Short mmCIF file of C-alpha atoms in Angstrom, two decimals:
data_model
loop_
_atom_site.label_atom_id
_atom_site.label_comp_id
_atom_site.label_asym_id
_atom_site.label_seq_id
_atom_site.Cartn_x
_atom_site.Cartn_y
_atom_site.Cartn_z
CA MET A 1 58.27 -124.12 145.69
CA LYS A 2 61.93 -123.31 145.21
CA VAL A 3 62.71 -120.23 147.30
CA GLY A 4 65.94 -118.30 146.85
CA CYS A 5 67.73 -115.66 148.89
CA VAL A 6 70.68 -113.72 147.49
CA LYS A 7 73.33 -111.53 149.07
CA GLU A 8 72.36 -107.85 149.03
CA ILE A 9 74.61 -105.75 146.82
CA LYS A 10 73.32 -102.26 147.61
CA SER A 11 76.08 -100.16 149.17
CA HIS A 12 76.48 -101.04 152.85
CA GLU A 13 73.34 -103.17 152.94
CA TYR A 14 74.11 -105.89 155.47
CA ARG A 15 70.65 -107.36 156.08
CA VAL A 16 69.50 -110.68 154.65
CA GLY A 17 66.01 -111.69 153.57
CA ILE A 18 65.99 -115.20 155.05
CA THR A 19 67.62 -116.33 158.31
CA PRO A 20 68.52 -119.96 159.08
CA SER A 21 65.37 -120.30 161.19
CA CYS A 22 63.29 -118.95 158.29
CA ALA A 23 64.95 -121.43 155.94
CA GLU A 24 64.07 -124.23 158.33
CA ALA A 25 60.44 -123.08 158.37
CA TYR A 26 60.19 -123.08 154.56
CA ILE A 27 61.76 -126.54 154.46
CA ARG A 28 59.32 -127.87 157.08
CA HIS A 29 56.54 -126.72 154.74
CA GLY A 30 58.02 -128.84 151.96
CA HIS A 31 59.88 -126.14 150.02
CA ASP A 32 63.49 -126.05 148.81
CA VAL A 33 65.62 -123.12 149.96
CA PHE A 34 68.62 -121.81 148.01
CA ILE A 35 70.96 -119.39 149.81
CA GLU A 36 73.78 -117.54 148.08
CA THR A 37 77.18 -118.11 149.67
CA ARG A 38 77.80 -115.66 152.54
CA ALA A 39 74.39 -114.02 152.05
CA GLY A 40 73.83 -113.79 155.80
CA VAL A 41 77.36 -113.33 157.11
CA ASN A 42 77.07 -109.57 157.64
CA ALA A 43 73.96 -110.12 159.74
CA GLY A 44 75.78 -112.75 161.79
CA TYR A 45 74.57 -115.92 160.03
CA THR A 46 77.10 -118.39 158.60
CA ASP A 47 76.71 -120.74 155.66
CA GLU A 48 77.08 -123.61 158.13
CA GLU A 49 73.97 -122.45 160.01
CA TYR A 50 71.97 -122.42 156.80
CA LYS A 51 73.25 -125.88 155.89
CA ALA A 52 72.26 -127.17 159.32
CA ALA A 53 68.75 -125.82 158.68
CA GLY A 54 68.60 -127.81 155.43
CA ALA A 55 69.23 -125.04 152.90
CA LEU A 56 71.35 -125.45 149.80
CA ILE A 57 74.32 -123.08 149.65
CA ILE A 58 74.92 -121.83 146.10
CA ASP A 59 77.94 -119.76 145.08
CA ASP A 60 76.43 -118.67 141.75
CA LYS A 61 73.76 -115.96 142.11
CA ARG A 62 72.63 -116.58 138.54
CA LYS A 63 71.80 -120.22 139.35
CA ILE A 64 69.51 -119.10 142.18
CA PHE A 65 67.65 -116.69 139.88
CA ASN A 66 67.39 -119.33 137.16
CA GLU A 67 66.02 -122.12 139.36
CA CYS A 68 63.89 -120.42 142.00
CA GLU A 69 60.23 -119.51 141.65
CA MET A 70 60.43 -116.90 144.42
CA ILE A 71 63.31 -114.60 145.36
CA VAL A 72 63.24 -113.15 148.87
CA LYS A 73 65.34 -110.01 149.37
CA VAL A 74 65.53 -106.98 151.60
CA LYS A 75 66.08 -104.03 149.26
CA GLU A 76 64.92 -103.28 145.74
CA PRO A 77 67.05 -104.95 143.06
CA LEU A 78 69.83 -103.01 141.39
CA ARG A 79 70.12 -102.91 137.59
CA GLN A 80 72.50 -105.87 137.38
CA GLU A 81 70.00 -107.96 139.35
CA CYS A 82 67.03 -106.92 137.20
CA GLU A 83 68.69 -108.65 134.27
CA LEU A 84 68.61 -111.97 136.12
CA PHE A 85 64.86 -112.28 136.69
CA HIS A 86 62.67 -114.42 134.49
CA SER A 87 59.07 -113.82 133.52
CA GLY A 88 56.54 -114.94 136.12
CA GLN A 89 59.11 -115.08 138.93
CA ILE A 90 57.96 -113.80 142.34
CA LEU A 91 60.04 -111.11 144.00
CA PHE A 92 59.30 -110.54 147.69
CA THR A 93 61.15 -107.49 149.02
CA PHE A 94 61.01 -103.75 149.67
CA LEU A 95 60.40 -102.09 146.30
CA HIS A 96 59.61 -98.36 146.88
CA LEU A 97 58.64 -97.94 143.22
CA ALA A 98 56.86 -94.57 143.52
CA SER A 99 60.15 -92.67 143.48
CA ASN A 100 61.94 -94.86 140.93
CA GLU A 101 60.49 -95.00 137.43
CA VAL A 102 63.63 -96.55 135.94
CA LEU A 103 63.45 -99.55 138.28
CA THR A 104 59.70 -99.85 137.73
CA GLN A 105 60.12 -99.98 133.96
CA GLU A 106 62.92 -102.54 134.21
CA LEU A 107 60.86 -104.84 136.41
CA LEU A 108 57.82 -104.42 134.18
CA ARG A 109 59.95 -105.48 131.21
CA ALA A 110 61.18 -108.49 133.19
CA GLY A 111 57.58 -109.63 133.68
CA ILE A 112 57.97 -110.48 137.37
CA LYS A 113 55.36 -110.66 140.09
CA GLY A 114 56.56 -108.04 142.56
CA VAL A 115 55.29 -108.19 146.14
CA ALA A 116 56.37 -105.12 148.10
CA TYR A 117 56.86 -105.36 151.84
CA GLU A 118 55.92 -101.71 152.26
CA THR A 119 52.41 -102.00 150.78
CA ILE A 120 51.18 -105.17 152.50
CA GLU A 121 48.39 -103.60 154.51
CA THR A 122 45.96 -104.86 157.15
CA GLU A 123 42.25 -104.05 157.24
CA ASN A 124 42.86 -101.33 159.84
CA GLY A 125 45.45 -99.60 157.67
CA GLN A 126 48.58 -100.90 159.38
CA LEU A 127 51.73 -101.76 157.41
CA PRO A 128 53.06 -104.76 159.34
CA LEU A 129 56.21 -105.38 157.26
CA LEU A 130 57.20 -101.72 157.14
CA LYS A 131 56.59 -101.11 160.83
CA PRO A 132 59.71 -102.72 162.37
CA MET A 133 62.01 -101.01 159.87
CA SER A 134 60.22 -97.72 160.51
CA GLU A 135 60.76 -98.19 164.23
CA ILE A 136 64.46 -98.77 163.67
CA ALA A 137 64.81 -95.89 161.18
CA GLY A 138 63.01 -93.53 163.56
CA ARG A 139 65.35 -94.38 166.40
CA LEU A 140 68.43 -94.27 164.19
CA SER A 141 67.41 -90.86 162.83
CA ILE A 142 68.11 -89.27 166.20
CA GLN A 143 71.27 -91.28 166.76
CA GLU A 144 72.65 -90.26 163.36
CA GLY A 145 71.35 -86.72 163.60
CA ALA A 146 73.03 -86.26 166.96
CA LYS A 147 76.34 -87.43 165.50
CA PHE A 148 76.20 -85.09 162.52
CA LEU A 149 75.34 -82.17 164.78
CA GLU A 150 78.86 -82.55 166.13
CA LYS A 151 81.26 -79.95 164.74
CA PRO A 152 83.78 -82.43 163.25
CA PHE A 153 80.95 -83.79 161.08
CA GLY A 154 79.83 -80.37 159.84
CA GLY A 155 77.09 -79.66 162.36
CA ARG A 156 76.40 -76.78 164.74
CA GLY A 157 78.31 -78.37 167.59
CA VAL A 158 75.17 -78.89 169.68
CA LEU A 159 74.67 -81.63 172.29
CA LEU A 160 71.00 -82.54 172.11
CA GLY A 161 70.58 -83.08 175.84
CA GLY A 162 72.69 -80.06 176.79
CA VAL A 163 74.10 -79.85 180.31
CA PRO A 164 72.92 -77.89 183.37
CA GLY A 165 73.16 -74.19 182.66
CA VAL A 166 73.06 -74.66 178.87
CA GLU A 167 70.09 -74.66 176.50
CA LYS A 168 68.99 -78.09 175.25
CA GLY A 169 69.14 -78.92 171.57
CA LYS A 170 65.89 -78.51 169.66
CA VAL A 171 64.51 -81.39 167.59
CA ALA A 172 61.53 -81.13 165.22
CA VAL A 173 59.84 -84.24 163.84
CA LEU A 174 57.62 -83.94 160.77
CA GLY A 175 55.12 -86.78 161.00
CA ALA A 176 53.70 -88.60 164.02
CA GLY A 177 53.47 -92.10 162.57
CA VAL A 178 55.72 -95.02 163.42
CA VAL A 179 58.96 -93.32 162.32
CA GLY A 180 58.03 -90.05 163.98
CA THR A 181 56.90 -91.62 167.23
CA ASN A 182 60.15 -93.54 167.59
CA ALA A 183 62.19 -90.46 166.73
CA VAL A 184 60.33 -88.52 169.42
CA LYS A 185 61.00 -91.28 171.96
CA MET A 186 64.73 -91.23 171.25
CA ALA A 187 65.06 -87.45 171.17
CA TYR A 188 63.11 -87.10 174.39
CA GLY A 189 65.20 -89.83 175.99
CA LEU A 190 68.37 -87.90 175.15
CA GLY A 191 66.96 -84.86 176.90
CA ALA A 192 66.31 -82.69 173.84
CA LYS A 193 63.50 -80.20 173.49
CA VAL A 194 61.13 -81.95 171.08
CA THR A 195 58.38 -80.72 168.77
CA VAL A 196 56.31 -83.08 166.60
CA LEU A 197 54.06 -81.93 163.77
CA ASP A 198 51.27 -83.81 162.01
CA ILE A 199 47.90 -83.18 160.37
CA ASN A 200 46.33 -86.04 162.37
CA ILE A 201 45.04 -84.54 165.60
CA ASN A 202 44.44 -87.99 167.09
CA ARG A 203 48.14 -88.83 166.73
CA LEU A 204 49.15 -85.52 168.27
CA GLU A 205 46.79 -86.10 171.20
CA TYR A 206 48.24 -89.59 171.66
CA LEU A 207 51.84 -88.37 171.77
CA ASP A 208 50.97 -85.45 174.02
CA ASP A 209 49.31 -87.91 176.38
CA ILE A 210 52.05 -90.56 176.53
CA PHE A 211 54.72 -87.91 177.09
CA GLY A 212 52.63 -86.15 179.71
CA GLY A 213 52.71 -82.84 177.87
CA ARG A 214 56.51 -82.71 178.02
CA ILE A 215 56.84 -82.42 174.23
CA GLU A 216 55.21 -79.86 171.95
CA ALA A 217 52.65 -81.34 169.55
CA LEU A 218 51.70 -78.95 166.74
CA TYR A 219 49.35 -79.11 163.79
CA SER A 220 51.43 -79.29 160.63
CA SER A 221 50.40 -75.97 159.12
CA ARG A 222 52.70 -73.97 156.88
CA ALA A 223 53.07 -71.33 159.58
CA ASN A 224 54.07 -73.88 162.21
CA ILE A 225 56.55 -75.56 159.86
CA GLU A 226 58.22 -72.23 159.16
CA LYS A 227 58.39 -71.50 162.88
CA ILE A 228 60.07 -74.76 163.85
CA LEU A 229 62.50 -74.61 160.93
CA ALA A 230 63.94 -71.38 162.29
CA GLU A 231 64.26 -72.82 165.79
CA SER A 232 65.48 -76.36 165.24
CA ASP A 233 68.95 -77.85 165.42
CA LEU A 234 67.78 -81.21 164.07
CA LEU A 235 64.84 -81.84 161.72
CA ILE A 236 63.51 -85.36 161.13
CA GLY A 237 61.45 -85.99 157.98
CA ALA A 238 59.06 -88.80 158.88
CA VAL A 239 56.23 -88.32 156.39
CA LEU A 240 54.59 -91.35 154.76
CA ILE A 241 51.77 -91.76 152.26
CA HIS A 242 51.13 -95.48 151.80
CA GLY A 243 52.97 -96.66 148.69
CA ALA A 244 53.13 -93.17 147.19
CA LYS A 245 55.77 -90.50 146.75
CA ALA A 246 56.30 -88.32 149.82
CA PRO A 247 55.19 -84.67 149.56
CA HIS A 248 57.86 -81.95 149.69
CA LEU A 249 56.93 -80.16 152.90
CA ILE A 250 60.29 -78.38 153.06
CA LYS A 251 61.23 -76.39 149.96
CA ARG A 252 64.69 -75.27 148.85
CA ASP A 253 63.93 -71.68 149.87
CA ASP A 254 63.08 -72.84 153.40
CA LEU A 255 66.70 -73.82 154.07
CA LYS A 256 67.77 -70.19 154.29
CA ASN A 257 65.58 -69.85 157.38
CA MET A 258 67.37 -72.68 159.18
CA LYS A 259 70.40 -72.31 161.42
CA ASN A 260 73.85 -72.76 159.86
CA GLY A 261 74.98 -76.28 160.66
CA ALA A 262 71.48 -77.55 161.38
CA VAL A 263 70.90 -81.17 160.36
CA VAL A 264 68.06 -82.68 158.31
CA VAL A 265 67.52 -86.45 158.45
CA ASP A 266 65.01 -87.32 155.73
CA VAL A 267 63.78 -90.81 156.56
CA ALA A 268 61.24 -90.52 153.71
CA VAL A 269 64.00 -90.42 151.10
CA ASP A 270 63.29 -93.93 149.80
CA GLN A 271 59.85 -92.60 148.82
CA GLY A 272 61.32 -89.47 147.24
CA GLY A 273 61.89 -87.49 150.44
CA CYS A 274 59.79 -84.83 152.18
CA VAL A 275 62.55 -82.22 151.76
CA GLU A 276 62.90 -80.86 148.23
CA THR A 277 66.70 -80.87 148.40
CA SER A 278 66.97 -84.49 149.55
CA LYS A 279 68.61 -87.13 147.39
CA PRO A 280 69.47 -90.72 148.34
CA THR A 281 72.86 -91.25 149.97
CA THR A 282 74.70 -94.31 151.28
CA HIS A 283 76.32 -95.28 154.57
CA ASP A 284 79.80 -94.68 153.15
CA ASN A 285 78.91 -91.13 152.07
CA PRO A 286 75.82 -90.29 154.11
CA VAL A 287 75.63 -86.50 154.07
CA PHE A 288 75.83 -83.46 151.85
CA VAL A 289 75.45 -79.76 152.58
CA ILE A 290 73.12 -77.29 150.87
CA ASP A 291 72.82 -73.70 152.08
CA ASP A 292 74.80 -74.58 155.22
CA VAL A 293 72.28 -77.27 156.20
CA VAL A 294 73.61 -80.83 156.60
CA HIS A 295 71.40 -83.41 154.84
CA TYR A 296 71.50 -87.06 155.96
CA CYS A 297 69.53 -89.08 153.40
CA VAL A 298 70.63 -92.72 153.64
CA ALA A 299 67.94 -94.79 151.93
CA ASN A 300 68.62 -98.00 153.85
CA MET A 301 69.24 -96.74 157.38
CA PRO A 302 68.34 -100.02 159.15
CA GLY A 303 71.10 -101.78 157.19
CA ALA A 304 73.58 -100.24 159.63
CA VAL A 305 72.18 -102.37 162.45
CA ALA A 306 71.92 -105.49 160.33
CA ARG A 307 71.53 -108.08 163.08
CA THR A 308 68.70 -106.25 164.85
CA ALA A 309 67.06 -105.23 161.59
CA THR A 310 67.24 -108.69 160.00
CA GLN A 311 65.66 -110.32 163.03
CA ALA A 312 62.93 -107.69 163.19
CA LEU A 313 62.19 -107.85 159.47
CA THR A 314 62.19 -111.63 158.97
CA GLY A 315 60.09 -112.00 162.10
CA VAL A 316 57.21 -110.34 160.25
CA THR A 317 57.86 -111.32 156.61
CA LEU A 318 58.07 -115.08 157.19
CA LYS A 319 54.35 -115.82 157.58
CA TYR A 320 53.52 -114.00 154.35
CA GLY A 321 56.37 -115.67 152.49
CA LEU A 322 55.21 -119.07 153.69
CA GLU A 323 51.64 -118.38 152.61
CA ILE A 324 52.80 -117.36 149.13
CA ALA A 325 55.03 -120.44 148.86
CA ASP A 326 52.37 -122.81 150.20
CA LYS A 327 49.47 -121.58 148.05
CA GLY A 328 51.11 -119.86 145.11
CA LEU A 329 50.85 -116.11 144.76
CA GLU A 330 47.50 -116.04 142.97
CA LYS A 331 45.62 -118.20 145.48
CA ALA A 332 47.31 -116.43 148.39
CA ALA A 333 46.22 -113.05 147.02
CA ARG A 334 42.66 -114.21 146.41
CA GLU A 335 42.39 -115.50 149.98
CA ASN A 336 44.38 -112.79 151.76
CA ASN A 337 43.72 -109.11 151.02
CA GLU A 338 46.92 -108.13 152.82
CA ILE A 339 49.02 -110.06 150.31
CA ALA A 340 46.94 -108.70 147.42
CA ALA A 341 47.71 -105.17 148.61
CA GLY A 342 51.41 -106.00 148.46
CA ILE A 343 51.40 -106.93 144.77
CA ASN A 344 52.74 -103.89 142.89
CA LEU A 345 53.70 -105.69 139.68
CA TYR A 346 52.13 -108.65 137.96
CA GLU A 347 53.59 -109.97 134.70
CA SER A 348 54.34 -106.63 133.02
CA LYS A 349 51.36 -104.85 134.57
CA LEU A 350 51.45 -102.19 137.30
CA THR A 351 48.88 -103.16 139.90
CA TYR A 352 49.35 -100.58 142.67
CA ARG A 353 47.38 -97.43 141.95
CA ALA A 354 49.45 -94.95 144.00
CA VAL A 355 52.61 -95.96 142.16
CA ALA A 356 50.89 -95.73 138.78
CA ASP A 357 49.52 -92.28 139.62
CA ASP A 358 52.88 -90.97 140.86
CA LEU A 359 54.75 -92.24 137.79
CA GLY A 360 52.04 -91.47 135.25
CA LEU A 361 51.84 -95.09 134.13
CA GLU A 362 48.90 -97.32 133.29
CA TYR A 363 47.22 -99.02 136.27
CA THR A 364 45.70 -102.50 136.09
CA ASP A 365 43.26 -103.81 138.70
CA LEU A 366 44.86 -106.95 140.12
CA ARG A 367 41.49 -108.58 140.80
CA LYS A 368 40.73 -108.61 137.08
CA ILE A 369 43.82 -110.62 136.16
CA ILE A 370 44.20 -113.19 138.93
#
């Protein structure tokens, strides 16, 4: 198979979908790898390293789209990229379609086979390709939230860890999954007073246990959410429903109960956000203020730590990419339920039910067409 990787063009997206070592692995399996010029430079990988691995360096993105049977990316394609796909082409990347009907319709019209990193799912319900990015985003959420709590950035002027004789900053984390757990770890490590909320009692018991009762673990009831909103300096939105749009747990009216200069970091924004007032932002303009509450809603947070994030992401995507390239998508999906779960689009049909339900579009059972 001819496998292509293009330079990401989303604002301040520095990751790359294939590293030189990944390229070498595809080539060892008998595939041809096409890399766009300077595709990996922002993640620390030079064209010379790709050449040494055996990849072909192409300076024309359109040529890669025209010739390759599979395109491996990091983020969902932008409109100018959607025009370059051809029918039947495999796209292997993060898609996050549930919150983006325009993109979904464009890719359906293109007739591609879209395999979404975020919906590849194991038998025990784990999301192995989303996990490392969720770990990074969870940790970054505290790092970024702490920065924007500083007064020059519009925040309350609170140091999360405080100092002796001064009250610690208060952090609330909505969701105790991978993002939430990593946010709790970072906030606790900085010395903040941390509360985590979830509807899964088992997760709350787990976090209470590993932190030895030194954090507060609350059931995510409406009353508890209202309570922590009034108390918190920093709120982390870490809610995830597999492949579906995130629920709005924080409404516009709730903001008036928060402290002036409090910060919201909505990590769920690429799935629509769990705060009603959230909207996607970029690294060059990451925040906006509504009702005196600072909103940080960067939809590609891990792109800021491109080297770490690229290594973490490609470390888990490679085996699935190789299986697709080795067997073809249809055979790979028939033999591997995890890959089948990742197929959101198949030749102008929407094959992931949660996305279809959220967007009000027709759903097609993948098993009936492959």
